[in-house]
């Protein structure tokens, strides 16, 4: 039985509204047809320029600050180690995932390039300018990894290839490896193969939902979105064969109505296949179809974070953990002294994702404050200090 069935308030998305035809498919941006001029910082008070990949890509606020194309400072961290490049089109993503700020149902309300995504704005930058800056920095680049984030759009397969080719023509993928955050819905096995041959290092699939039912409800037919659990797994298994062990993975959002047991069973399945899980804590993204729902309680999140770390990096097995009747972790399946050592080290509570240059269990993709506000951090984009660890211990009900 899942939390969803237990809960008095199920994590049910709002139904998407009807979009007037004159606002569909980026019609407003295309009709205004304002030519872009260099970097575009999201701004709801001016007309959004007509920008399109592969000439333009969007990147997180943290990446834009680190790249030096946008002023700003981040709480307790000076840079991000992952340059995430998001494909961009006036039509935007054609999917409608309920937790996502980029979803199609927002096209009446906010132009694509101005939509918030994982809690931040995503400035649009010419690809050439981006590559110029990173190529100039060479080995001294602050970035440990680049990630092309595909969205659901008829052009995204082809444009991902173009971005990857343009990048690797100037930047050695051994210096800054490239990850692909894929969009399985439009992809074939041949597309996965092509990206591997062109030098991509890691291929990930954003399953996001931990169970087929939650997938259907949040990013399938439940919200008039085109994705299917079956297709996502098909591409994930293609990636497993083509990219090989430790070079593929899946994103999972914790707290969308699944139990802790559900998530950790999936984490074990991915490890048994030779891959990794990259985890996000559910946060009600403003403007999304789930913005009325509660963020994941911190005790739940910390238990899953810790158990996931044990399965992914310490060879502890899901089967040796014990759960209560609500599917909550009651026993992590590891001796107390080892558990204490891992909690004290703090790495388990950092952002998870593709590795950078520091260590195999430290993600380059630190996504500062992507899944929580800085006042109540879910995924730490840096090494948690003593005060942070005291808070984490409280959340885990540990002394
Ligand atoms: S496919 Fe990705 S970008 Fe598009 S709505 Fe779903 S989660 Fe958001």
Coordinates of N, CA, C and O in Angstrom, one line a residue, residues 1 14 44 71 85 103 108-109 116 132 141 151 172 200 219 224 247 300 307 340 344 371:
X1 N 0.9 -1.2 0.0 CA 0.0 0.0 0.0 C 0.9 1.3 0.0 O 1.9 1.3 0.7
X14 N -3.5 19.5 -9.9 CA -4.6 20.2 -10.5 C -4.8 19.7 -11.9 O -3.8 19.4 -12.6
X44 N 9.5 39.3 -17.1 CA 8.1 39.3 -17.5 C 7.6 40.6 -17.9 O 6.4 40.7 -18.3
X71 N 25.0 38.8 -13.2 CA 25.5 39.2 -11.9 C 24.7 38.4 -10.8 O 23.6 38.0 -11.1
X85 N 22.7 22.8 -19.8 CA 22.2 23.5 -21.0 C 20.8 23.0 -21.4 O 20.7 21.8 -21.7
X103 N 6.2 23.2 -17.9 CA 5.1 22.4 -18.6 C 4.3 23.3 -19.5 O 4.1 24.5 -19.3
X108 N -0.2 29.9 -21.8 CA -1.1 31.1 -21.8 C -0.6 32.2 -20.9 O -0.7 33.4 -21.1
X109 N 0.0 31.7 -19.8 CA 0.4 32.6 -18.7 C 1.8 33.2 -18.8 O 2.0 34.3 -18.4
X116 N 9.9 29.7 -14.6 CA 10.8 29.2 -13.5 C 10.9 27.7 -13.6 O 9.9 27.0 -14.0
X132 N 32.6 29.6 -26.2 CA 33.8 30.5 -26.2 C 34.3 30.6 -24.8 O 35.5 30.5 -24.6
X141 N 38.5 25.7 -16.0 CA 37.0 26.0 -15.9 C 36.5 25.5 -14.6 O 36.9 24.5 -14.1
X151 N 14.2 18.6 -23.9 CA 12.8 18.7 -23.5 C 12.0 18.0 -24.6 O 12.5 17.4 -25.5
X172 N 37.5 19.4 -25.0 CA 37.8 18.0 -24.9 C 36.8 17.4 -23.9 O 36.9 17.8 -22.7
X200 N 29.3 11.5 -25.7 CA 28.6 11.7 -24.4 C 29.1 10.7 -23.4 O 29.4 9.6 -23.8
X219 N 2.7 12.6 -15.2 CA 3.3 13.0 -16.4 C 2.9 12.2 -17.6 O 3.4 12.3 -18.7
X224 N -2.7 15.0 -19.3 CA -2.6 15.2 -20.8 C -1.2 15.4 -21.3 O -0.9 16.3 -22.0
X247 N 27.5 4.3 -16.2 CA 27.4 5.4 -17.1 C 25.9 5.7 -17.5 O 25.7 6.3 -18.6
X300 N 11.2 12.2 6.2 CA 11.1 11.3 5.1 C 12.2 11.4 4.1 O 12.9 10.4 3.7
X307 N 19.4 6.2 3.0 CA 19.3 4.8 2.5 C 19.8 4.7 1.1 O 20.5 3.7 0.7
X340 N 26.7 5.7 11.8 CA 27.2 6.9 12.5 C 28.3 7.6 11.7 O 28.3 8.8 11.5
X344 N 27.9 11.3 9.9 CA 28.9 12.3 10.3 C 29.7 12.8 9.1 O 30.0 14.0 9.0
X371 N 15.8 22.2 -5.0 CA 14.6 21.4 -4.4 C 14.2 21.9 -3.0 O 13.5 21.2 -2.3

